[in-house]
């Protein structure tokens, strides 16, 4: 009987070891699958963000080009009305905005981010000032492009 008990204990120990090995193997498989899934999701998210930013970058470049054309038109009208000095400034501003728009359209999102980071490291105060101005302009733009208030609620 003692031998049977010893044999049962040995069999039980072997079964436990086999179960531990299976559990470790399954856990390792689950971790690897989780890492693969996480990597895939991260890559997908990066691709989506990059695509969205690229589209927005092109949209901003197009708006800048339209703004440059409007400034150029205003400069032409100023020239026609006898103010060539102010017209020259408008022409220079339009040319600068057109150049910036073209450069923005040509650059990849990663390069824009790298350039911005480099600028922020070189001139942190100027970068923060530009960020504040950009935030104020964006807030003003968002406020002005919001839904118009009705005259009944405007008088309250």
JSON list of C-alpha atoms in Angstrom, two decimals:
[
{"chain": "A", "resi": 1, "resn": "UNK", "atom": "CA", "xyz": [0.00, 0.00, 0.00]},
{"chain": "A", "resi": 2, "resn": "UNK", "atom": "CA", "xyz": [2.84, 2.36, 0.77]},
{"chain": "A", "resi": 3, "resn": "UNK", "atom": "CA", "xyz": [4.23, 1.73, -2.71]},
{"chain": "A", "resi": 4, "resn": "UNK", "atom": "CA", "xyz": [0.89, 2.53, -4.27]},
{"chain": "A", "resi": 5, "resn": "UNK", "atom": "CA", "xyz": [0.73, 5.75, -2.28]},
{"chain": "A", "resi": 6, "resn": "UNK", "atom": "CA", "xyz": [4.27, 6.61, -3.32]},
{"chain": "A", "resi": 7, "resn": "UNK", "atom": "CA", "xyz": [3.45, 5.87, -6.95]},
{"chain": "A", "resi": 8, "resn": "UNK", "atom": "CA", "xyz": [0.28, 7.99, -6.72]},
{"chain": "A", "resi": 9, "resn": "UNK", "atom": "CA", "xyz": [2.33, 10.84, -5.23]},
{"chain": "A", "resi": 10, "resn": "UNK", "atom": "CA", "xyz": [4.90, 10.53, -8.03]},
{"chain": "A", "resi": 11, "resn": "UNK", "atom": "CA", "xyz": [2.12, 10.47, -10.65]},
{"chain": "A", "resi": 12, "resn": "UNK", "atom": "CA", "xyz": [0.45, 13.46, -9.01]},
{"chain": "A", "resi": 13, "resn": "UNK", "atom": "CA", "xyz": [3.77, 15.35, -8.94]},
{"chain": "A", "resi": 14, "resn": "UNK", "atom": "CA", "xyz": [4.34, 14.60, -12.61]},
{"chain": "A", "resi": 15, "resn": "UNK", "atom": "CA", "xyz": [0.81, 15.74, -13.45]},
{"chain": "A", "resi": 16, "resn": "UNK", "atom": "CA", "xyz": [1.34, 18.95, -11.49]},
{"chain": "A", "resi": 17, "resn": "UNK", "atom": "CA", "xyz": [4.62, 19.62, -13.29]},
{"chain": "A", "resi": 18, "resn": "UNK", "atom": "CA", "xyz": [2.97, 18.93, -16.64]},
{"chain": "A", "resi": 19, "resn": "UNK", "atom": "CA", "xyz": [0.10, 21.30, -15.75]},
{"chain": "A", "resi": 20, "resn": "UNK", "atom": "CA", "xyz": [2.58, 24.01, -14.66]},
{"chain": "A", "resi": 21, "resn": "UNK", "atom": "CA", "xyz": [4.43, 23.66, -17.97]},
{"chain": "A", "resi": 22, "resn": "UNK", "atom": "CA", "xyz": [1.16, 23.93, -19.93]},
{"chain": "A", "resi": 23, "resn": "UNK", "atom": "CA", "xyz": [0.06, 26.98, -17.91]},
{"chain": "A", "resi": 24, "resn": "UNK", "atom": "CA", "xyz": [3.44, 28.69, -18.43]},
{"chain": "A", "resi": 25, "resn": "UNK", "atom": "CA", "xyz": [3.32, 27.92, -22.15]},
{"chain": "A", "resi": 26, "resn": "UNK", "atom": "CA", "xyz": [-0.25, 29.23, -22.47]},
{"chain": "A", "resi": 27, "resn": "UNK", "atom": "CA", "xyz": [0.62, 32.36, -20.45]},
{"chain": "A", "resi": 28, "resn": "UNK", "atom": "CA", "xyz": [3.62, 33.01, -22.68]},
{"chain": "A", "resi": 29, "resn": "UNK", "atom": "CA", "xyz": [1.43, 32.57, -25.77]},
{"chain": "A", "resi": 30, "resn": "UNK", "atom": "CA", "xyz": [-1.18, 34.99, -24.39]},
{"chain": "A", "resi": 31, "resn": "UNK", "atom": "CA", "xyz": [1.51, 37.59, -23.57]},
{"chain": "A", "resi": 32, "resn": "UNK", "atom": "CA", "xyz": [2.96, 37.30, -27.09]},
{"chain": "A", "resi": 33, "resn": "UNK", "atom": "CA", "xyz": [-0.50, 37.64, -28.65]},
{"chain": "A", "resi": 34, "resn": "UNK", "atom": "CA", "xyz": [-1.22, 40.65, -26.45]},
{"chain": "A", "resi": 35, "resn": "UNK", "atom": "CA", "xyz": [2.07, 42.29, -27.46]},
{"chain": "A", "resi": 36, "resn": "UNK", "atom": "CA", "xyz": [1.35, 41.63, -31.13]},
{"chain": "A", "resi": 37, "resn": "UNK", "atom": "CA", "xyz": [-2.15, 43.04, -30.79]},
{"chain": "A", "resi": 38, "resn": "UNK", "atom": "CA", "xyz": [-0.90, 46.09, -28.89]},
{"chain": "A", "resi": 39, "resn": "UNK", "atom": "CA", "xyz": [1.78, 46.73, -31.51]},
{"chain": "A", "resi": 40, "resn": "UNK", "atom": "CA", "xyz": [-0.77, 46.37, -34.28]},
{"chain": "A", "resi": 41, "resn": "UNK", "atom": "CA", "xyz": [-3.18, 48.76, -32.57]},
{"chain": "A", "resi": 42, "resn": "UNK", "atom": "CA", "xyz": [-0.40, 51.29, -31.94]},
{"chain": "A", "resi": 43, "resn": "UNK", "atom": "CA", "xyz": [0.70, 51.11, -35.58]},
{"chain": "A", "resi": 44, "resn": "UNK", "atom": "CA", "xyz": [-2.88, 51.53, -36.73]},
{"chain": "A", "resi": 45, "resn": "UNK", "atom": "CA", "xyz": [-3.38, 54.52, -34.43]},
{"chain": "A", "resi": 46, "resn": "UNK", "atom": "CA", "xyz": [-0.11, 56.08, -35.64]},
{"chain": "A", "resi": 47, "resn": "UNK", "atom": "CA", "xyz": [-1.24, 55.63, -39.23]},
{"chain": "A", "resi": 48, "resn": "UNK", "atom": "CA", "xyz": [-4.62, 57.19, -38.53]},
{"chain": "A", "resi": 49, "resn": "UNK", "atom": "CA", "xyz": [-3.11, 60.14, -36.67]},
{"chain": "A", "resi": 50, "resn": "UNK", "atom": "CA", "xyz": [-0.50, 60.65, -39.39]},
{"chain": "A", "resi": 51, "resn": "UNK", "atom": "CA", "xyz": [-3.14, 60.54, -42.11]},
{"chain": "A", "resi": 52, "resn": "UNK", "atom": "CA", "xyz": [-5.37, 62.99, -40.23]},
{"chain": "A", "resi": 53, "resn": "UNK", "atom": "CA", "xyz": [-2.49, 65.37, -39.52]},
{"chain": "A", "resi": 54, "resn": "UNK", "atom": "CA", "xyz": [-1.35, 65.18, -43.13]},
{"chain": "A", "resi": 55, "resn": "UNK", "atom": "CA", "xyz": [-4.83, 66.10, -44.33]},
{"chain": "A", "resi": 56, "resn": "UNK", "atom": "CA", "xyz": [-5.03, 68.96, -41.83]},
{"chain": "A", "resi": 57, "resn": "UNK", "atom": "CA", "xyz": [-1.57, 70.15, -42.86]},
{"chain": "A", "resi": 58, "resn": "UNK", "atom": "CA", "xyz": [-2.68, 70.29, -46.49]},
{"chain": "A", "resi": 59, "resn": "UNK", "atom": "CA", "xyz": [-5.89, 72.06, -45.46]},
{"chain": "A", "resi": 60, "resn": "UNK", "atom": "CA", "xyz": [-3.92, 74.71, -43.54]},
{"chain": "A", "resi": 61, "resn": "UNK", "atom": "CA", "xyz": [-1.56, 75.15, -46.51]},
{"chain": "A", "resi": 62, "resn": "UNK", "atom": "CA", "xyz": [-4.54, 75.67, -48.83]},
{"chain": "A", "resi": 63, "resn": "UNK", "atom": "CA", "xyz": [-6.07, 78.24, -46.45]},
{"chain": "A", "resi": 64, "resn": "UNK", "atom": "CA", "xyz": [-2.75, 80.05, -46.21]},
{"chain": "A", "resi": 65, "resn": "UNK", "atom": "CA", "xyz": [-2.52, 80.16, -49.98]},
{"chain": "A", "resi": 66, "resn": "UNK", "atom": "CA", "xyz": [-6.05, 81.58, -50.18]},
{"chain": "A", "resi": 67, "resn": "UNK", "atom": "CA", "xyz": [-5.10, 84.17, -47.55]},
{"chain": "A", "resi": 68, "resn": "UNK", "atom": "CA", "xyz": [-1.99, 85.11, -49.55]},
{"chain": "A", "resi": 69, "resn": "UNK", "atom": "CA", "xyz": [-4.12, 85.53, -52.66]},
{"chain": "A", "resi": 70, "resn": "UNK", "atom": "CA", "xyz": [-6.53, 87.78, -50.74]},
{"chain": "A", "resi": 71, "resn": "UNK", "atom": "CA", "xyz": [-3.63, 89.88, -49.45]},
{"chain": "A", "resi": 72, "resn": "UNK", "atom": "CA", "xyz": [-2.20, 90.07, -52.97]},
{"chain": "A", "resi": 73, "resn": "UNK", "atom": "CA", "xyz": [-5.59, 91.23, -54.27]},
{"chain": "A", "resi": 74, "resn": "UNK", "atom": "CA", "xyz": [-5.79, 93.85, -51.53]},
{"chain": "A", "resi": 75, "resn": "UNK", "atom": "CA", "xyz": [-2.27, 94.97, -52.45]},
{"chain": "A", "resi": 76, "resn": "UNK", "atom": "CA", "xyz": [-3.29, 95.31, -56.09]},
{"chain": "A", "resi": 77, "resn": "UNK", "atom": "CA", "xyz": [-6.29, 97.45, -55.08]},
{"chain": "A", "resi": 78, "resn": "UNK", "atom": "CA", "xyz": [-4.06, 99.60, -52.89]},
{"chain": "A", "resi": 79, "resn": "UNK", "atom": "CA", "xyz": [-1.70, 100.08, -55.83]},
{"chain": "A", "resi": 80, "resn": "UNK", "atom": "CA", "xyz": [-4.64, 101.08, -58.04]},
{"chain": "A", "resi": 81, "resn": "UNK", "atom": "CA", "xyz": [-5.75, 103.64, -55.43]},
{"chain": "A", "resi": 82, "resn": "UNK", "atom": "CA", "xyz": [-2.39, 105.33, -55.31]},
{"chain": "A", "resi": 83, "resn": "UNK", "atom": "CA", "xyz": [-0.75, 103.80, -52.24]},
{"chain": "A", "resi": 84, "resn": "UNK", "atom": "CA", "xyz": [2.17, 101.85, -53.69]},
{"chain": "A", "resi": 85, "resn": "UNK", "atom": "CA", "xyz": [4.15, 101.97, -50.42]},
{"chain": "A", "resi": 86, "resn": "UNK", "atom": "CA", "xyz": [1.50, 99.98, -48.51]},
{"chain": "A", "resi": 87, "resn": "UNK", "atom": "CA", "xyz": [0.94, 97.83, -51.57]},
{"chain": "A", "resi": 88, "resn": "UNK", "atom": "CA", "xyz": [4.59, 96.78, -51.51]},
{"chain": "A", "resi": 89, "resn": "UNK", "atom": "CA", "xyz": [4.19, 95.52, -47.94]},
{"chain": "A", "resi": 90, "resn": "UNK", "atom": "CA", "xyz": [1.08, 93.58, -48.93]},
{"chain": "A", "resi": 91, "resn": "UNK", "atom": "CA", "xyz": [2.97, 92.05, -51.87]},
{"chain": "A", "resi": 92, "resn": "UNK", "atom": "CA", "xyz": [5.85, 91.01, -49.60]},
{"chain": "A", "resi": 93, "resn": "UNK", "atom": "CA", "xyz": [3.46, 89.55, -47.03]},
{"chain": "A", "resi": 94, "resn": "UNK", "atom": "CA", "xyz": [1.59, 87.63, -49.73]},
{"chain": "A", "resi": 95, "resn": "UNK", "atom": "CA", "xyz": [4.84, 86.28, -51.16]},
{"chain": "A", "resi": 96, "resn": "UNK", "atom": "CA", "xyz": [6.04, 85.18, -47.73]},
{"chain": "A", "resi": 97, "resn": "UNK", "atom": "CA", "xyz": [2.75, 83.46, -46.95]},
{"chain": "A", "resi": 98, "resn": "UNK", "atom": "CA", "xyz": [2.76, 81.77, -50.37]},
{"chain": "A", "resi": 99, "resn": "UNK", "atom": "CA", "xyz": [6.31, 80.50, -49.77]},
{"chain": "A", "resi": 100, "resn": "UNK", "atom": "CA", "xyz": [5.39, 79.23, -46.31]},
{"chain": "A", "resi": 101, "resn": "UNK", "atom": "CA", "xyz": [2.29, 77.53, -47.68]},
{"chain": "A", "resi": 102, "resn": "UNK", "atom": "CA", "xyz": [4.33, 75.77, -50.36]},
{"chain": "A", "resi": 103, "resn": "UNK", "atom": "CA", "xyz": [6.96, 74.65, -47.86]},
{"chain": "A", "resi": 104, "resn": "UNK", "atom": "CA", "xyz": [4.26, 73.39, -45.52]},
{"chain": "A", "resi": 105, "resn": "UNK", "atom": "CA", "xyz": [2.61, 71.41, -48.28]},
{"chain": "A", "resi": 106, "resn": "UNK", "atom": "CA", "xyz": [5.92, 69.80, -49.33]},
{"chain": "A", "resi": 107, "resn": "UNK", "atom": "CA", "xyz": [7.03, 68.72, -45.85]},
{"chain": "A", "resi": 108, "resn": "UNK", "atom": "CA", "xyz": [6.04, 65.48, -44.17]},
{"chain": "A", "resi": 109, "resn": "UNK", "atom": "CA", "xyz": [4.30, 65.64, -40.79]},
{"chain": "A", "resi": 110, "resn": "UNK", "atom": "CA", "xyz": [7.33, 64.07, -39.08]},
{"chain": "A", "resi": 111, "resn": "UNK", "atom": "CA", "xyz": [9.62, 66.78, -40.47]},
{"chain": "A", "resi": 112, "resn": "UNK", "atom": "CA", "xyz": [7.27, 69.53, -39.29]},
{"chain": "A", "resi": 113, "resn": "UNK", "atom": "CA", "xyz": [7.22, 68.02, -35.80]},
{"chain": "A", "resi": 114, "resn": "UNK", "atom": "CA", "xyz": [11.03, 67.73, -35.79]},
{"chain": "A", "resi": 115, "resn": "UNK", "atom": "CA", "xyz": [11.41, 71.34, -37.00]},
{"chain": "A", "resi": 116, "resn": "UNK", "atom": "CA", "xyz": [8.98, 72.57, -34.34]},
{"chain": "A", "resi": 117, "resn": "UNK", "atom": "CA", "xyz": [10.83, 70.68, -31.60]},
{"chain": "A", "resi": 118, "resn": "UNK", "atom": "CA", "xyz": [14.16, 72.08, -32.78]},
{"chain": "A", "resi": 119, "resn": "UNK", "atom": "CA", "xyz": [12.74, 75.62, -32.84]},
{"chain": "A", "resi": 120, "resn": "UNK", "atom": "CA", "xyz": [11.29, 75.17, -29.32]},
{"chain": "A", "resi": 121, "resn": "UNK", "atom": "CA", "xyz": [14.71, 74.07, -28.03]},
{"chain": "A", "resi": 122, "resn": "UNK", "atom": "CA", "xyz": [16.54, 76.97, -29.71]},
{"chain": "A", "resi": 123, "resn": "UNK", "atom": "CA", "xyz": [14.06, 79.69, -28.73]},
{"chain": "A", "resi": 124, "resn": "UNK", "atom": "CA", "xyz": [11.72, 78.56, -25.96]},
{"chain": "A", "resi": 125, "resn": "UNK", "atom": "CA", "xyz": [10.43, 82.05, -25.15]},
{"chain": "A", "resi": 126, "resn": "UNK", "atom": "CA", "xyz": [9.64, 82.81, -28.79]},
{"chain": "A", "resi": 127, "resn": "UNK", "atom": "CA", "xyz": [8.05, 79.38, -29.17]},
{"chain": "A", "resi": 128, "resn": "UNK", "atom": "CA", "xyz": [5.80, 79.93, -26.14]},
{"chain": "A", "resi": 129, "resn": "UNK", "atom": "CA", "xyz": [4.87, 83.39, -27.39]},
{"chain": "A", "resi": 130, "resn": "UNK", "atom": "CA", "xyz": [3.99, 81.99, -30.80]},
{"chain": "A", "resi": 131, "resn": "UNK", "atom": "CA", "xyz": [1.95, 79.22, -29.15]},
{"chain": "A", "resi": 132, "resn": "UNK", "atom": "CA", "xyz": [-0.01, 81.79, -27.14]},
{"chain": "A", "resi": 133, "resn": "UNK", "atom": "CA", "xyz": [-0.66, 83.92, -30.22]},
{"chain": "A", "resi": 134, "resn": "UNK", "atom": "CA", "xyz": [-1.69, 80.83, -32.21]},
{"chain": "A", "resi": 135, "resn": "UNK", "atom": "CA", "xyz": [-4.04, 79.83, -29.39]},
{"chain": "A", "resi": 136, "resn": "UNK", "atom": "CA", "xyz": [-5.62, 83.28, -29.30]},
{"chain": "A", "resi": 137, "resn": "UNK", "atom": "CA", "xyz": [-6.04, 83.30, -33.08]},
{"chain": "A", "resi": 138, "resn": "UNK", "atom": "CA", "xyz": [-7.55, 79.80, -32.99]},
{"chain": "A", "resi": 139, "resn": "UNK", "atom": "CA", "xyz": [-9.92, 80.79, -30.18]},
{"chain": "A", "resi": 140, "resn": "UNK", "atom": "CA", "xyz": [-10.99, 83.90, -32.07]},
{"chain": "A", "resi": 141, "resn": "UNK", "atom": "CA", "xyz": [-11.50, 81.87, -35.24]},
{"chain": "A", "resi": 142, "resn": "UNK", "atom": "CA", "xyz": [-13.53, 79.23, -33.41]},
{"chain": "A", "resi": 143, "resn": "UNK", "atom": "CA", "xyz": [-15.60, 81.89, -31.68]},
{"chain": "A", "resi": 144, "resn": "UNK", "atom": "CA", "xyz": [-16.34, 83.68, -34.94]},
{"chain": "A", "resi": 145, "resn": "UNK", "atom": "CA", "xyz": [-17.15, 80.47, -36.83]},
{"chain": "A", "resi": 146, "resn": "UNK", "atom": "CA", "xyz": [-19.62, 79.24, -34.19]},
{"chain": "A", "resi": 147, "resn": "UNK", "atom": "CA", "xyz": [-23.35, 79.07, -34.73]},
{"chain": "A", "resi": 148, "resn": "UNK", "atom": "CA", "xyz": [-24.91, 82.55, -34.87]},
{"chain": "A", "resi": 149, "resn": "UNK", "atom": "CA", "xyz": [-27.04, 83.49, -31.89]},
{"chain": "A", "resi": 150, "resn": "UNK", "atom": "CA", "xyz": [-30.67, 84.34, -32.47]},
{"chain": "A", "resi": 151, "resn": "UNK", "atom": "CA", "xyz": [-31.72, 87.94, -31.84]},
{"chain": "A", "resi": 152, "resn": "UNK", "atom": "CA", "xyz": [-33.94, 86.84, -28.93]},
{"chain": "A", "resi": 153, "resn": "UNK", "atom": "CA", "xyz": [-31.03, 85.25, -27.03]},
{"chain": "A", "resi": 154, "resn": "UNK", "atom": "CA", "xyz": [-28.60, 88.03, -27.98]},
{"chain": "A", "resi": 155, "resn": "UNK", "atom": "CA", "xyz": [-30.69, 90.66, -26.17]},
{"chain": "A", "resi": 156, "resn": "UNK", "atom": "CA", "xyz": [-30.65, 88.83, -22.84]}
]
